[in-house]
Tab-separated table of C-alpha atoms and ligand atoms in Angstrom:
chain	number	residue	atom	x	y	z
A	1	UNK	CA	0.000	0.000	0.000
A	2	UNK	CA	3.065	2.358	0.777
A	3	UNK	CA	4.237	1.988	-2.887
A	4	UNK	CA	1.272	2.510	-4.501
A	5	UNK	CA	0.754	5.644	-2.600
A	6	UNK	CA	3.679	7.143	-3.293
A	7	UNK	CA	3.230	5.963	-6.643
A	8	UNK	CA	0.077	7.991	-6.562
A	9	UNK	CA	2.340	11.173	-5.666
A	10	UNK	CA	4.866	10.529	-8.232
A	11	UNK	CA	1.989	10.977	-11.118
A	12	UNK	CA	0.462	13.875	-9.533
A	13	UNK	CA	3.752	15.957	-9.716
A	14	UNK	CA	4.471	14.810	-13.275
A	15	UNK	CA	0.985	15.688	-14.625
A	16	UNK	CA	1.804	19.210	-12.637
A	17	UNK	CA	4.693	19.375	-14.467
A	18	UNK	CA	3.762	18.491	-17.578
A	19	UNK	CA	1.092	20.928	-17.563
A	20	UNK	CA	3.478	23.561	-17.002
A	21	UNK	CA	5.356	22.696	-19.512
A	22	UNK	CA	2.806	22.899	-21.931
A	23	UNK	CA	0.826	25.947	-20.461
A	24	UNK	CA	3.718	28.455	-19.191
A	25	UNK	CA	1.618	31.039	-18.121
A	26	UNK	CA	-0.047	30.198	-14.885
A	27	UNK	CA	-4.250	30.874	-14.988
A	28	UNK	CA	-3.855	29.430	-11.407
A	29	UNK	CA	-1.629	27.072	-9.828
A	30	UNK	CA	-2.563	24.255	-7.498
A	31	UNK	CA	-1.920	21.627	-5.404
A	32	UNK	CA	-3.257	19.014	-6.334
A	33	UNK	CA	-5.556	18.575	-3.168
A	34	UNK	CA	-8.954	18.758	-2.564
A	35	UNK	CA	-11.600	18.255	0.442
A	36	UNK	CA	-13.375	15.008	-0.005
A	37	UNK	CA	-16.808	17.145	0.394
A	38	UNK	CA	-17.839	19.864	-1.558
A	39	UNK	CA	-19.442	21.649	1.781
A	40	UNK	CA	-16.698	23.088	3.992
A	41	UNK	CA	-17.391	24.909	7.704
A	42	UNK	CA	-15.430	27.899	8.703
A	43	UNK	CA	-15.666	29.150	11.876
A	44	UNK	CA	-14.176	32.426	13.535
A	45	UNK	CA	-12.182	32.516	16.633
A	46	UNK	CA	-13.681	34.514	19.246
A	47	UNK	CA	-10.352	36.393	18.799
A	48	UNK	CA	-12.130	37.682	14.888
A	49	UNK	CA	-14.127	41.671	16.012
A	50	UNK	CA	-17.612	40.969	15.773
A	51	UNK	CA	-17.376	43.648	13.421
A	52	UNK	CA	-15.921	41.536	10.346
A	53	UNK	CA	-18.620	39.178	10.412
A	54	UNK	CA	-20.710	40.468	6.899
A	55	UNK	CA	-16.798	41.003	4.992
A	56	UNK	CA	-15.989	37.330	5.953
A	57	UNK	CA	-19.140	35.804	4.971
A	58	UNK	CA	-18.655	38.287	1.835
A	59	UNK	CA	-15.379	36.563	0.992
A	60	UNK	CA	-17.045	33.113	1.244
A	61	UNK	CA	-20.060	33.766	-0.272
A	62	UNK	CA	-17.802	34.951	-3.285
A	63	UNK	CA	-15.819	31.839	-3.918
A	64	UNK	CA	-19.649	29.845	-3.436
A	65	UNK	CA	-21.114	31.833	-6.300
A	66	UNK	CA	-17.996	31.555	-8.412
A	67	UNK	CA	-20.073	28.812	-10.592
A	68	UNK	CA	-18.443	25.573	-8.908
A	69	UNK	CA	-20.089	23.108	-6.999
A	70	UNK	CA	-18.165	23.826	-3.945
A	71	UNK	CA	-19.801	26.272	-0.659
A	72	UNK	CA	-17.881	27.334	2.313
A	73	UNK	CA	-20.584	27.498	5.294
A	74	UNK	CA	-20.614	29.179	9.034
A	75	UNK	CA	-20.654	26.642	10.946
A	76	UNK	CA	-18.914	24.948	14.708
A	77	UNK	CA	-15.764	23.228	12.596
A	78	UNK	CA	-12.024	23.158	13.479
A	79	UNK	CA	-11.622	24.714	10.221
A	80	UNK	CA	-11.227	28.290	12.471
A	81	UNK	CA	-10.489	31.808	11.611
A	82	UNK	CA	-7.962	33.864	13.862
A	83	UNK	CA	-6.967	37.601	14.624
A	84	UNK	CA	-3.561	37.036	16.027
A	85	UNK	CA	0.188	38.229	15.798
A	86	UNK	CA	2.473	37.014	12.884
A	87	UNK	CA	5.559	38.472	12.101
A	88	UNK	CA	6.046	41.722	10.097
A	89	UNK	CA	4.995	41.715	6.170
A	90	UNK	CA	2.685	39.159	6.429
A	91	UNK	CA	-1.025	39.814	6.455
A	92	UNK	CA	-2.574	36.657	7.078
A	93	UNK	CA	-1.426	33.026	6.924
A	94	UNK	CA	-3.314	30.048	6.136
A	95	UNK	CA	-2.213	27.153	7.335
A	96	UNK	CA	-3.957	23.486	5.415
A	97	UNK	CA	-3.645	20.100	6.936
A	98	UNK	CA	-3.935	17.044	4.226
A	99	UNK	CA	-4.482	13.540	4.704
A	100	UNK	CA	-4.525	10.668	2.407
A	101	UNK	CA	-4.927	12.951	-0.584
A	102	UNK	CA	-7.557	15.274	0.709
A	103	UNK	CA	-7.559	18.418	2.528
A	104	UNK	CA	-8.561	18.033	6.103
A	105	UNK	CA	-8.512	21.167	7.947
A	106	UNK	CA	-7.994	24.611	7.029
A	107	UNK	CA	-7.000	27.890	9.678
A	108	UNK	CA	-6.188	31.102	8.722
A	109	UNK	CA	-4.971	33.977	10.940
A	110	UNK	CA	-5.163	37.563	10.434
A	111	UNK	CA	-2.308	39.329	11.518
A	112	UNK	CA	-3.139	41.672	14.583
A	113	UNK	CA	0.360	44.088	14.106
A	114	UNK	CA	-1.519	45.649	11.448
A	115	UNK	CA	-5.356	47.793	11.518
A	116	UNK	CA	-7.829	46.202	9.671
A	117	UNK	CA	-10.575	48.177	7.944
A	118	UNK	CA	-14.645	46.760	6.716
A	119	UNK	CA	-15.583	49.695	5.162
A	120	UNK	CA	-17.086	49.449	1.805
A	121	UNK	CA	-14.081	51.948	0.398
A	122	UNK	CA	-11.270	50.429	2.059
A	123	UNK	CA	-9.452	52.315	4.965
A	124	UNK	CA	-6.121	54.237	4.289
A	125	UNK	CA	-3.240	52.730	6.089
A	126	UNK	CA	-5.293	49.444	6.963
A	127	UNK	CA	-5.766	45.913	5.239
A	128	UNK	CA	-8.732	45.243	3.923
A	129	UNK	CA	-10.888	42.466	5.666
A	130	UNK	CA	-12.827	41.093	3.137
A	131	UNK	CA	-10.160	41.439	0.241
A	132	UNK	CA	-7.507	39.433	2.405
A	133	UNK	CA	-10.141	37.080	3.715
A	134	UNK	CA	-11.550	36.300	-0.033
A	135	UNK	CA	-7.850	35.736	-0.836
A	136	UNK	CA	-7.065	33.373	2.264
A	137	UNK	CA	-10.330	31.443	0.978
A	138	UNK	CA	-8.651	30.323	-2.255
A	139	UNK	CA	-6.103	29.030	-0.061
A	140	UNK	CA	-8.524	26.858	1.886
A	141	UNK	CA	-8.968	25.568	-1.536
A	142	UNK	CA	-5.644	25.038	-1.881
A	143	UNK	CA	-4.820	27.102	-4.867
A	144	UNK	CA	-1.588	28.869	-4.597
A	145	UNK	CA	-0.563	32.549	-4.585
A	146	UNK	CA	0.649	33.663	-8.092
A	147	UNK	CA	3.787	35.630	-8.219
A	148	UNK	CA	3.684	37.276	-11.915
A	149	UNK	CA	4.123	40.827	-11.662
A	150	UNK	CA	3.235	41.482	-15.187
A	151	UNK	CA	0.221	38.910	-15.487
A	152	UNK	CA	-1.251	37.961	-12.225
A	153	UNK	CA	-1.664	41.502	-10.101
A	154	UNK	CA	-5.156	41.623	-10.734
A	155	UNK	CA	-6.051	38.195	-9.414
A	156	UNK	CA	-7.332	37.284	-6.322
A	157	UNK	CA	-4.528	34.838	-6.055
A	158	UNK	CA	-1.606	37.334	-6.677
A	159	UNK	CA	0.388	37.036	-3.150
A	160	UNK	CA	1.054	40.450	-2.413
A	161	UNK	CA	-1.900	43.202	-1.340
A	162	UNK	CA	-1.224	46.926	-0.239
A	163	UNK	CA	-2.822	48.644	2.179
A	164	UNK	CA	-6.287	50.039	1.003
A	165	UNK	CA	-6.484	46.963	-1.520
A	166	UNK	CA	-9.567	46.247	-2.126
A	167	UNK	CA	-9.900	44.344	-5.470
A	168	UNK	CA	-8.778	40.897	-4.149
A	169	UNK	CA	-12.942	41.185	-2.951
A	170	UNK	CA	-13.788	40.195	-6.858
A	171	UNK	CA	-12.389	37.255	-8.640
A	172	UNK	CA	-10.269	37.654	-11.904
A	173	UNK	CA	-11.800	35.142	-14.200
A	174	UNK	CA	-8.425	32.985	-13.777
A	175	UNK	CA	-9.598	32.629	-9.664
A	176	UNK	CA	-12.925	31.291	-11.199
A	177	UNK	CA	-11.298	28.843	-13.412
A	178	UNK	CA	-9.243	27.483	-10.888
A	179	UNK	CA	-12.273	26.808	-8.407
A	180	UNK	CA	-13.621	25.276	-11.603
A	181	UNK	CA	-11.442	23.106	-12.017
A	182	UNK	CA	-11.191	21.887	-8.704
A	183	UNK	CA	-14.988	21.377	-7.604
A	184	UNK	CA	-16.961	20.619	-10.968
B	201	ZN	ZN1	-1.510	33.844	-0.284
């Protein structure tokens, strides 16, 4: 059984591979794992303001009407939501735990060294809740960030935001085809 697992592995990398090969510029990238349910909980951490609840459920409600078959749901899960401190430049962090080929758990934390902002606008000198929490999402379904500075800074996916970023709320139609292809 340990063979043909890792066996397994071996073909999932090459097909990864060979796709990049063949398709050099990156729609989305991915890991190759997926939750063996197409309903996932999320819960926030009674550490999350009370005040973020409508940009969170914004941010999950955008990914669940992004045309897949997949929903993120409120619900009493380990798959929790944090407002904590990471170190400087970071944001937020998810972290995902996988076993036997599936995603098991998600968290992500939301870096308290930094003020947050909900407003509709965006807040100067503050991350943007929903934006960074819509972004954090696609990494609960394991895509990855993009790093192309001349293709991908539009996506929800790109790894970097600014403060006052708002536009990682709305999905570039790459973000959409890589829920797509994931949950179909
Ligand atoms: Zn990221």
């Amino acid at each position: 059984m340990k063979n043909g697992k890792k066996s397994l592995i071996g073909i999932l990398l090459l097909t990864v591979f060979l796709v990049n090969i063949t398709a050099p510029v990156s729609a989305y990238t991915y890991s190759g794992y997926k939750w063996n349910t197409n309903y996932v909980g999320y819960q926030k951490d009674s550490s999350i303001p009370g005040s973020w609840s409508s940009a969170i459920s914004a941010a999950a409600n955008t990914w669940n009407n992004a045309g897949s078959t997949f929903s993120f749901n409120p619900m009493i899960t380990n798959n929790k939501l944090y407002y904590a401190g990471l170190e400087s430049g970071t944001g937020a962090r998810t972290y995902q735990t996988e076993n036997n080929g599936h995603l098991t758990r998600c968290t992500t934390t939301f870096n308290n060294i930094y003020s947050w902002s909900t407003s509709s606008g965006g807040t100067s000198g503050c991350l943007d809740v929903q934006s960074v929490a819509t972004h954090e999402f696609g990494h609960w379904l394991w895509l990855y960030d993009l790093w192309d500075d001349s293709l991908d800074t539009e996506k929800t996916m790109y790894h970097y935001t600014g403060f006052n970023e708002i536009k990682k709320r709305t999905l570039d139609s790459d973000d959409i085809a890589g829920i797509r292809s994931i949950y179909y």
